[in-house]
Amino acid sequence: MARRPGSFGEQLRRYRETRGLSQEELAERAGLSANAIGALERGERRRPYPDTLRRLCDALELDEAQRAELAGAIARPDEDAPGRTVAAPAELPRDPTPLVGREREAEAVRRLLGRPEVRLLSLTGPGGVGKTRLARHVAAGLAGAYPDGVIWVPLGSLSDPALVLPTLVRAARAGETTSRDPRETLRAILSGRRALLVLDNFEHVLAAAAEVAEMLLACPTLDLLATSRAPLGVRGEQEYPVPPLGLPPPGRVLELEAVAEAASVRLFLQRAREASPSFALTAENAAAVAVICRRLDGLPLALELAAARVKLLTPTQLLARLDRALPLLTGGARDLPARQRTMRDAISWSYDLLAPAERRLFARLAVFSGGGTLEAIEAICAEAEGEPEPGAVLEQAMALLNNNLLLRESPSEDDDQERSPRLRMLEPIQQYAAERLAERGEWDALRRRHAEYFLRLTEGAWAEQAAWLRRIEREHDNLRAALRWTLDREGDPGRLTLGLRLATALWWFWEVRGYLTEGRAWLERALSAGADLDLPADLRAAACYGLGALAIRQRDYAAADAFYAESLALSRALGDAAGIARALTTLGEVALRRAELARARALLAESLELKRGLGDSPGIADALNIAGLVARDAGDDERARALFEESLALMRELGQRWGILIVLGNLGNLALRQADDARAALLLRESLALAQELGAKWSIAYCLEGLAGVAGSRGDAERAARLWGAAEALREAIDAPVPPNLTPHHEALLAAARARGDEASWDSAWAAGRALPLEEAAAEALGAV
């Protein structure tokens, strides 16, 4: 068969020769056979599959225009069989605005459709995530790869699944047929055609999925792309969940470029400029825009509706209104379907498709903040006595997951110990669920169950320190929500007691993870709310102890002394020897920080005597460590080292990782004082590794400073400056300044290191260290020899 001018084979050969490739070389690059390349160039094969076309375009490194030109040269079926009439497919609708931020998703969908085994691809996701826009964009780009074109079939207006096949017939523009059976008509139209059929908004006509799958089997050269809030649930279906748009990175201080690069911000800016042409991302509004995009979870429809409000509101004003976002997210374009003109309507479309039990669970999930494990959802949201067992929640949650009203979170690196999958709602969907829960009148009952569940979790066995801290970090938003509810009812002793117990159980987490200011605020609020109530004295004593621990890290020694003293008085009144001994130890630490060494010794001696009488091994190890600090500050390094090593041996015996890392850090800094750099580096690096495992931020800062001292002592001023800069930024972030008793040694090490380098290099390295992410700073410190 002779090749016509401009045929696919001719253009393929021209591109190959322009790039200086032989048929064999092109075949190797594309993962095809040389015979296949030859057959295409000779015109023996004139209609390559989409996957073959994509491989050739990638191998030839063609740009978009060249890809379209090559795809457009593919022979149509009527050229292979003259006289055969091809039905004109429905025209593919065009979007009035360009697709933003979907480059990765569009390429992934194109690649999936190019695979021979994928003939039914479903784009799934919640309402407003942009499934239709993505499908149109991909279909337009692939139109040339399908000789019989793209058939676009909108299903959103249908109310009866029985109308799906007749609608497909009309979309294919078949004209008169000899059969009134739409199945036979579709087979007659589409059999042998190489076309892409796009079914948009399938979720409310899912009962027709089996018929569509049967039609697809009868037409083996047809590919089908569907958009749906739920998968079609038929054999051979490949699901592609369309994710929300990428978010700007979290952080208090963000570079303008980092905010602008996020896909969600790009969409927000484009729509904001359409509403207000003068709108621009600036250093002043970038943080607010970033938070808006994160609060709306990168959901395109929500971003577009919010962005339109910049005509009236500044980003900061807009952000302040997002706690009640649904009334704000309205006013979509008039040429959009009604379900896409407000965020509430978009969610209602999915909600109305749920069964009653699924709607009930959907509403109850509003009680969670930041999502929750399936285990927590079953415990909190299951029905009351006499109603379905918690196991029923699993099936209901699966339905919500399938309808994309609930998302499964991607596991983090440390989720290998997670026993239950974690699920959450996008923020606009959760606000809609909260409205439904309010209608049901279940808020207080669910809030109490939620708070009680997370109190049990928090008061559970936290001896497994690293696992407990990770678990509490994951649930921190839920714990905050529980604290807000429990502490928001003055005069209710039971509810306030629940809140005080929860806050008291969390003080160690707040101390270790660096939530010092937040933790103090919660504990002070809890104690203040219950000041006039008869709350348990032992609980008050424990809360005061926790407040003292947080205050001492912030160098607020007057407050720490007062809180510890109150804890001591309450413990003495209760005759609680363990509480007395614990308060005496920490009062000794406050005296140490204030350079009241004689008082510190007396308090620690009394504490140790009590703890030894109680057989309190962890408490003894803790007191020995503080006693070692007192000896160190008194200039008795040998006694300090002996006390630290005795404490460390006991900590190791008990498996107290938190205590181990603290004592290792103290031993390392003592070695640094004694100019034993090798020992100091060894001890501080072991301490830092444990601090990283526990996420102990102020301990990480302490180790970074020690290892900066080692680097400076060894003449590496640049590394020393970077590590000190990183430690300074971390201390500022958690509001935990260097203790005054450590300041003279710290400043001496700093001055010695600075003297080894020039001022400009030092300042540059210090600034670079301040900008280092915590993981990178720790990795650099651990890499020091």
mmCIF file of C-alpha atoms in Angstrom, residues 88-387:
data_model
loop_
_atom_site.group_PDB
_atom_site.id
_atom_site.type_symbol
_atom_site.label_atom_id
_atom_site.label_comp_id
_atom_site.label_asym_id
_atom_site.label_seq_id
_atom_site.Cartn_x
_atom_site.Cartn_y
_atom_site.Cartn_z
ATOM 1 C CA ALA A 88 -19.800 11.734 14.047
ATOM 2 C CA PRO A 89 -19.243 11.647 17.816
ATOM 3 C CA ALA A 90 -20.465 14.293 20.234
ATOM 4 C CA GLU A 91 -18.246 17.339 20.204
ATOM 5 C CA LEU A 92 -15.820 17.479 23.128
ATOM 6 C CA PRO A 93 -16.684 20.553 25.233
ATOM 7 C CA ARG A 94 -13.959 23.114 25.793
ATOM 8 C CA ASP A 95 -13.115 24.709 29.106
ATOM 9 C CA PRO A 96 -13.195 28.505 29.236
ATOM 10 C CA THR A 97 -10.119 28.590 31.483
ATOM 11 C CA PRO A 98 -6.908 26.535 31.438
ATOM 12 C CA LEU A 99 -6.401 23.596 33.754
ATOM 13 C CA VAL A 100 -4.114 24.570 36.632
ATOM 14 C CA GLY A 101 -1.820 22.395 38.705
ATOM 15 C CA ARG A 102 -2.756 19.034 37.194
ATOM 16 C CA GLU A 103 0.321 18.280 35.111
ATOM 17 C CA ARG A 104 1.256 15.183 37.093
ATOM 18 C CA GLU A 105 -2.290 13.811 37.229
ATOM 19 C CA ALA A 106 -2.901 14.419 33.512
ATOM 20 C CA GLU A 107 0.256 12.534 32.602
ATOM 21 C CA ALA A 108 -0.669 9.655 34.932
ATOM 22 C CA VAL A 109 -4.124 9.348 33.358
ATOM 23 C CA ARG A 110 -2.684 9.494 29.834
ATOM 24 C CA ARG A 111 -0.250 6.717 30.667
ATOM 25 C CA LEU A 112 -2.971 4.536 32.162
ATOM 26 C CA LEU A 113 -5.182 4.958 29.099
ATOM 27 C CA GLY A 114 -2.200 4.078 26.937
ATOM 28 C CA ARG A 115 -1.834 0.663 28.543
ATOM 29 C CA PRO A 116 -3.515 -2.079 26.483
ATOM 30 C CA GLU A 117 -4.931 -3.815 29.562
ATOM 31 C CA VAL A 118 -6.681 -0.634 30.814
ATOM 32 C CA ARG A 119 -9.922 -0.194 28.881
ATOM 33 C CA LEU A 120 -12.099 1.213 31.667
ATOM 34 C CA LEU A 121 -10.528 3.980 33.726
ATOM 35 C CA SER A 122 -12.563 5.726 36.436
ATOM 36 C CA LEU A 123 -11.497 9.105 37.778
ATOM 37 C CA THR A 124 -12.904 9.192 41.304
ATOM 38 C CA GLY A 125 -12.877 11.808 44.020
ATOM 39 C CA PRO A 126 -15.090 14.071 46.120
ATOM 40 C CA GLY A 127 -17.316 16.715 44.609
ATOM 41 C CA GLY A 128 -15.352 19.764 43.528
ATOM 42 C CA VAL A 129 -11.997 17.999 43.176
ATOM 43 C CA GLY A 130 -11.927 18.580 39.413
ATOM 44 C CA LYS A 131 -12.609 15.169 37.890
ATOM 45 C CA THR A 132 -14.547 16.555 34.922
ATOM 46 C CA ARG A 133 -11.943 19.202 34.125
ATOM 47 C CA LEU A 134 -9.163 16.638 34.247
ATOM 48 C CA ALA A 135 -11.108 14.216 32.049
ATOM 49 C CA ARG A 136 -11.793 16.921 29.432
ATOM 50 C CA HIS A 137 -8.172 18.005 29.424
ATOM 51 C CA VAL A 138 -6.863 14.468 28.974
ATOM 52 C CA ALA A 139 -9.480 13.584 26.362
ATOM 53 C CA ALA A 140 -8.648 16.679 24.318
ATOM 54 C CA GLY A 141 -4.966 15.768 24.385
ATOM 55 C CA LEU A 142 -5.676 12.190 23.301
ATOM 56 C CA ALA A 143 -8.198 12.971 20.577
ATOM 57 C CA GLY A 144 -5.592 12.445 17.866
ATOM 58 C CA ALA A 145 -4.612 9.066 19.302
ATOM 59 C CA TYR A 146 -8.134 7.726 18.693
ATOM 60 C CA PRO A 147 -8.888 7.673 14.953
ATOM 61 C CA ASP A 148 -12.642 7.653 15.658
ATOM 62 C CA GLY A 149 -12.310 10.497 18.129
ATOM 63 C CA VAL A 150 -13.688 11.151 21.578
ATOM 64 C CA ILE A 151 -17.346 10.689 22.460
ATOM 65 C CA TRP A 152 -18.280 12.909 25.419
ATOM 66 C CA VAL A 153 -21.387 11.846 27.353
ATOM 67 C CA PRO A 154 -22.565 14.049 30.264
ATOM 68 C CA LEU A 155 -24.751 12.057 32.687
ATOM 69 C CA GLY A 156 -25.324 14.644 35.409
ATOM 70 C CA SER A 157 -28.851 15.496 34.290
ATOM 71 C CA LEU A 158 -30.069 11.896 34.198
ATOM 72 C CA SER A 159 -32.393 10.687 36.938
ATOM 73 C CA ASP A 160 -32.813 7.069 35.844
ATOM 74 C CA PRO A 161 -29.985 4.545 35.226
ATOM 75 C CA ALA A 162 -32.125 3.030 32.453
ATOM 76 C CA LEU A 163 -31.500 6.190 30.428
ATOM 77 C CA VAL A 164 -27.728 5.750 30.288
ATOM 78 C CA LEU A 165 -27.549 3.530 27.181
ATOM 79 C CA PRO A 166 -30.081 5.595 25.178
ATOM 80 C CA THR A 167 -28.045 8.670 26.111
ATOM 81 C CA LEU A 168 -24.923 6.962 24.748
ATOM 82 C CA VAL A 169 -26.743 6.258 21.495
ATOM 83 C CA ARG A 170 -27.703 9.920 21.122
ATOM 84 C CA ALA A 171 -24.165 11.050 21.966
ATOM 85 C CA ALA A 172 -22.771 8.824 19.211
ATOM 86 C CA ARG A 173 -25.171 10.481 16.702
ATOM 87 C CA ALA A 174 -26.137 7.181 15.161
ATOM 88 C CA GLY A 175 -29.106 8.400 13.147
ATOM 89 C CA GLU A 176 -31.740 5.852 12.159
ATOM 90 C CA THR A 177 -31.150 2.225 13.149
ATOM 91 C CA THR A 178 -32.949 -0.979 12.405
ATOM 92 C CA SER A 179 -33.189 -1.884 16.108
ATOM 93 C CA ARG A 180 -34.850 -0.140 19.021
ATOM 94 C CA ASP A 181 -32.600 -1.960 21.497
ATOM 95 C CA PRO A 182 -29.876 0.511 22.580
ATOM 96 C CA ARG A 183 -27.497 -2.383 23.284
ATOM 97 C CA GLU A 184 -27.669 -3.599 19.705
ATOM 98 C CA THR A 185 -27.502 -0.046 18.382
ATOM 99 C CA LEU A 186 -24.359 0.720 20.363
ATOM 100 C CA ARG A 187 -22.687 -2.471 19.241
ATOM 101 C CA ALA A 188 -23.496 -1.614 15.644
ATOM 102 C CA ILE A 189 -22.141 1.923 16.019
ATOM 103 C CA LEU A 190 -19.053 1.250 18.069
ATOM 104 C CA SER A 191 -17.911 -2.243 17.139
ATOM 105 C CA GLY A 192 -14.558 -1.990 15.390
ATOM 106 C CA ARG A 193 -14.206 1.700 16.123
ATOM 107 C CA ARG A 194 -11.080 2.988 17.844
ATOM 108 C CA ALA A 195 -12.627 5.680 20.037
ATOM 109 C CA LEU A 196 -12.527 7.026 23.578
ATOM 110 C CA LEU A 197 -15.886 7.131 25.311
ATOM 111 C CA VAL A 198 -16.038 9.572 28.259
ATOM 112 C CA LEU A 199 -18.917 9.178 30.724
ATOM 113 C CA ASP A 200 -19.073 12.204 33.009
ATOM 114 C CA ASN A 201 -20.762 12.120 36.452
ATOM 115 C CA PHE A 202 -21.607 8.434 36.750
ATOM 116 C CA GLU A 203 -22.069 8.284 40.556
ATOM 117 C CA HIS A 204 -25.886 8.620 40.610
ATOM 118 C CA VAL A 205 -26.515 6.068 37.835
ATOM 119 C CA LEU A 206 -24.218 3.305 39.099
ATOM 120 C CA ALA A 207 -26.963 0.725 38.524
ATOM 121 C CA ALA A 208 -26.161 1.034 34.817
ATOM 122 C CA ALA A 209 -22.494 0.107 35.303
ATOM 123 C CA ALA A 210 -23.006 -3.576 34.423
ATOM 124 C CA GLU A 211 -24.658 -2.669 31.103
ATOM 125 C CA VAL A 212 -21.834 -0.292 30.250
ATOM 126 C CA ALA A 213 -19.263 -2.974 31.101
ATOM 127 C CA GLU A 214 -21.126 -5.459 28.868
ATOM 128 C CA MET A 215 -21.094 -2.923 26.013
ATOM 129 C CA LEU A 216 -17.362 -2.442 26.494
ATOM 130 C CA LEU A 217 -16.753 -6.194 26.196
ATOM 131 C CA ALA A 218 -18.708 -6.246 22.960
ATOM 132 C CA CYS A 219 -16.584 -3.418 21.504
ATOM 133 C CA PRO A 220 -12.959 -4.533 22.038
ATOM 134 C CA THR A 221 -11.390 -1.495 20.313
ATOM 135 C CA LEU A 222 -13.233 1.007 22.515
ATOM 136 C CA ASP A 223 -11.718 2.634 25.620
ATOM 137 C CA LEU A 224 -13.838 4.168 28.361
ATOM 138 C CA LEU A 225 -12.988 7.018 30.731
ATOM 139 C CA ALA A 226 -15.518 7.690 33.496
ATOM 140 C CA THR A 227 -15.733 10.385 36.156
ATOM 141 C CA SER A 228 -17.585 9.428 39.306
ATOM 142 C CA ARG A 229 -17.610 10.149 43.008
ATOM 143 C CA ALA A 230 -17.697 6.387 43.522
ATOM 144 C CA PRO A 231 -16.078 3.611 41.468
ATOM 145 C CA LEU A 232 -18.306 1.769 38.999
ATOM 146 C CA GLY A 233 -17.548 -1.530 40.753
ATOM 147 C CA VAL A 234 -17.280 -3.739 37.665
ATOM 148 C CA ARG A 235 -14.592 -6.180 36.589
ATOM 149 C CA GLY A 236 -11.704 -4.735 34.646
ATOM 150 C CA GLU A 237 -12.147 -1.258 36.124
ATOM 151 C CA GLN A 238 -8.956 0.693 36.896
ATOM 152 C CA GLU A 239 -9.629 3.392 39.471
ATOM 153 C CA TYR A 240 -7.594 6.600 39.580
ATOM 154 C CA PRO A 241 -8.417 8.684 42.688
ATOM 155 C CA VAL A 242 -8.030 12.367 41.766
ATOM 156 C CA PRO A 243 -6.300 14.026 44.725
ATOM 157 C CA PRO A 244 -6.809 17.613 45.896
ATOM 158 C CA LEU A 245 -4.297 20.130 44.579
ATOM 159 C CA GLY A 246 -0.854 20.258 46.169
ATOM 160 C CA LEU A 247 -0.542 22.478 49.232
ATOM 161 C CA PRO A 248 2.182 24.944 50.214
ATOM 162 C CA PRO A 249 4.620 23.482 52.754
ATOM 163 C CA PRO A 250 3.736 23.959 56.428
ATOM 164 C CA GLY A 251 5.771 26.340 58.515
ATOM 165 C CA ARG A 252 5.522 29.651 60.274
ATOM 166 C CA VAL A 253 7.846 31.449 57.840
ATOM 167 C CA LEU A 254 7.611 30.573 54.153
ATOM 168 C CA GLU A 255 9.512 31.921 51.187
ATOM 169 C CA LEU A 256 7.241 33.670 48.704
ATOM 170 C CA GLU A 257 8.435 31.343 45.931
ATOM 171 C CA ALA A 258 7.582 28.232 47.960
ATOM 172 C CA VAL A 259 4.018 29.467 48.429
ATOM 173 C CA ALA A 260 3.615 30.484 44.777
ATOM 174 C CA GLU A 261 4.784 27.098 43.461
ATOM 175 C CA ALA A 262 2.009 25.105 45.155
ATOM 176 C CA ALA A 263 -0.706 24.015 42.720
ATOM 177 C CA SER A 264 -3.501 25.084 45.077
ATOM 178 C CA VAL A 265 -2.014 28.576 45.368
ATOM 179 C CA ARG A 266 -1.624 28.819 41.584
ATOM 180 C CA LEU A 267 -5.323 28.081 41.119
ATOM 181 C CA PHE A 268 -6.328 30.478 43.903
ATOM 182 C CA LEU A 269 -4.233 33.267 42.353
ATOM 183 C CA GLN A 270 -5.622 32.717 38.856
ATOM 184 C CA ARG A 271 -9.230 32.850 40.049
ATOM 185 C CA ALA A 272 -8.503 35.775 42.378
ATOM 186 C CA ARG A 273 -7.065 37.780 39.462
ATOM 187 C CA GLU A 274 -10.145 37.000 37.407
ATOM 188 C CA ALA A 275 -12.228 38.571 40.183
ATOM 189 C CA SER A 276 -9.781 41.393 40.937
ATOM 190 C CA PRO A 277 -7.105 41.997 38.247
ATOM 191 C CA SER A 278 -4.866 43.920 40.640
ATOM 192 C CA PHE A 279 -4.642 41.044 43.119
ATOM 193 C CA ALA A 280 -1.098 39.762 43.658
ATOM 194 C CA LEU A 281 0.711 37.409 45.993
ATOM 195 C CA THR A 282 2.922 39.494 48.271
ATOM 196 C CA ALA A 283 5.161 38.990 51.255
ATOM 197 C CA GLU A 284 2.358 40.463 53.368
ATOM 198 C CA ASN A 285 -0.457 38.166 52.235
ATOM 199 C CA ALA A 286 1.468 34.990 51.307
ATOM 200 C CA ALA A 287 1.086 33.391 54.750
ATOM 201 C CA ALA A 288 -2.684 33.987 54.757
ATOM 202 C CA VAL A 289 -3.061 32.617 51.220
ATOM 203 C CA ALA A 290 -1.049 29.536 52.179
ATOM 204 C CA VAL A 291 -3.252 28.876 55.208
ATOM 205 C CA ILE A 292 -6.445 29.412 53.148
ATOM 206 C CA CYS A 293 -5.298 26.759 50.684
ATOM 207 C CA ARG A 294 -4.440 24.354 53.507
ATOM 208 C CA ARG A 295 -7.704 25.030 55.357
ATOM 209 C CA LEU A 296 -9.650 24.259 52.173
ATOM 210 C CA ASP A 297 -7.546 21.110 51.731
ATOM 211 C CA GLY A 298 -6.610 22.047 48.166
ATOM 212 C CA LEU A 299 -10.153 21.328 46.911
ATOM 213 C CA PRO A 300 -10.374 23.164 43.561
ATOM 214 C CA LEU A 301 -14.050 24.179 43.732
ATOM 215 C CA ALA A 302 -13.621 25.519 47.265
ATOM 216 C CA LEU A 303 -10.498 27.439 46.212
ATOM 217 C CA GLU A 304 -12.259 28.962 43.206
ATOM 218 C CA LEU A 305 -15.286 30.043 45.241
ATOM 219 C CA ALA A 306 -13.067 31.477 48.001
ATOM 220 C CA ALA A 307 -10.807 33.280 45.539
ATOM 221 C CA ALA A 308 -13.782 35.138 44.071
ATOM 222 C CA ARG A 309 -14.229 36.810 47.469
ATOM 223 C CA VAL A 310 -10.978 38.786 47.197
ATOM 224 C CA LYS A 311 -13.044 41.312 45.295
ATOM 225 C CA LEU A 312 -14.299 42.345 48.736
ATOM 226 C CA LEU A 313 -12.102 40.673 51.373
ATOM 227 C CA THR A 314 -8.356 40.622 51.922
ATOM 228 C CA PRO A 315 -6.792 37.153 52.346
ATOM 229 C CA THR A 316 -6.505 37.767 56.097
ATOM 230 C CA GLN A 317 -10.188 38.717 56.323
ATOM 231 C CA LEU A 318 -11.134 35.743 54.170
ATOM 232 C CA LEU A 319 -9.123 33.392 56.387
ATOM 233 C CA ALA A 320 -10.905 34.674 59.500
ATOM 234 C CA ARG A 321 -14.233 33.541 58.009
ATOM 235 C CA LEU A 322 -13.206 30.003 57.096
ATOM 236 C CA ASP A 323 -14.345 28.489 60.379
ATOM 237 C CA ARG A 324 -17.770 28.714 58.733
ATOM 238 C CA ALA A 325 -16.694 28.269 55.155
ATOM 239 C CA LEU A 326 -19.852 26.841 53.563
ATOM 240 C CA PRO A 327 -21.897 30.071 53.671
ATOM 241 C CA LEU A 328 -18.879 31.793 52.116
ATOM 242 C CA LEU A 329 -18.223 29.279 49.338
ATOM 243 C CA THR A 330 -21.057 30.249 47.035
ATOM 244 C CA GLY A 331 -21.543 32.218 43.862
ATOM 245 C CA GLY A 332 -20.129 29.864 41.255
ATOM 246 C CA ALA A 333 -20.397 30.741 37.570
ATOM 247 C CA ARG A 334 -23.944 30.698 36.139
ATOM 248 C CA ASP A 335 -22.893 28.415 33.303
ATOM 249 C CA LEU A 336 -21.908 25.662 35.758
ATOM 250 C CA PRO A 337 -24.325 22.920 36.827
ATOM 251 C CA ALA A 338 -26.258 23.873 39.962
ATOM 252 C CA ARG A 339 -24.359 21.307 42.045
ATOM 253 C CA GLN A 340 -21.093 23.164 41.308
ATOM 254 C CA ARG A 341 -22.210 26.711 42.122
ATOM 255 C CA THR A 342 -21.819 26.309 45.890
ATOM 256 C CA MET A 343 -19.670 24.008 47.973
ATOM 257 C CA ARG A 344 -22.706 22.946 49.990
ATOM 258 C CA ASP A 345 -24.552 21.858 46.855
ATOM 259 C CA ALA A 346 -21.513 19.917 45.642
ATOM 260 C CA ILE A 347 -21.402 17.953 48.899
ATOM 261 C CA SER A 348 -25.187 17.550 49.117
ATOM 262 C CA TRP A 349 -25.147 15.810 45.724
ATOM 263 C CA SER A 350 -23.036 13.024 47.283
ATOM 264 C CA TYR A 351 -24.775 13.037 50.672
ATOM 265 C CA ASP A 352 -28.174 12.487 49.084
ATOM 266 C CA LEU A 353 -26.920 9.277 47.468
ATOM 267 C CA LEU A 354 -26.133 7.694 50.870
ATOM 268 C CA ALA A 355 -28.251 5.183 52.775
ATOM 269 C CA PRO A 356 -29.678 6.385 56.149
ATOM 270 C CA ALA A 357 -27.083 4.512 58.238
ATOM 271 C CA GLU A 358 -24.291 5.943 56.089
ATOM 272 C CA ARG A 359 -25.663 9.459 56.552
ATOM 273 C CA ARG A 360 -25.724 8.907 60.313
ATOM 274 C CA LEU A 361 -22.061 7.893 60.401
ATOM 275 C CA PHE A 362 -21.151 10.730 58.032
ATOM 276 C CA ALA A 363 -22.643 13.256 60.460
ATOM 277 C CA ARG A 364 -21.000 11.693 63.500
ATOM 278 C CA LEU A 365 -17.560 11.826 61.911
ATOM 279 C CA ALA A 366 -17.733 15.614 62.310
ATOM 280 C CA VAL A 367 -16.719 15.082 65.933
ATOM 281 C CA PHE A 368 -13.178 14.216 64.818
ATOM 282 C CA SER A 369 -10.521 16.822 64.177
ATOM 283 C CA GLY A 370 -7.743 15.830 61.804
ATOM 284 C CA GLY A 371 -9.296 12.431 61.186
ATOM 285 C CA GLY A 372 -9.135 9.283 63.259
ATOM 286 C CA THR A 373 -8.334 5.599 63.154
ATOM 287 C CA LEU A 374 -10.997 3.088 62.216
ATOM 288 C CA GLU A 375 -10.678 1.768 65.778
ATOM 289 C CA ALA A 376 -11.522 5.214 67.195
ATOM 290 C CA ILE A 377 -14.378 5.715 64.729
ATOM 291 C CA GLU A 378 -15.918 2.381 65.700
ATOM 292 C CA ALA A 379 -15.578 3.142 69.417
ATOM 293 C CA ILE A 380 -17.013 6.655 69.258
ATOM 294 C CA CYS A 381 -19.549 6.501 66.420
ATOM 295 C CA ALA A 382 -21.132 3.092 66.969
ATOM 296 C CA GLU A 383 -24.781 3.014 67.939
ATOM 297 C CA ALA A 384 -26.049 2.989 71.518
ATOM 298 C CA GLU A 385 -27.299 -0.083 73.380
ATOM 299 C CA GLY A 386 -29.825 -2.158 71.505
ATOM 300 C CA GLU A 387 -28.688 -0.802 68.151
#
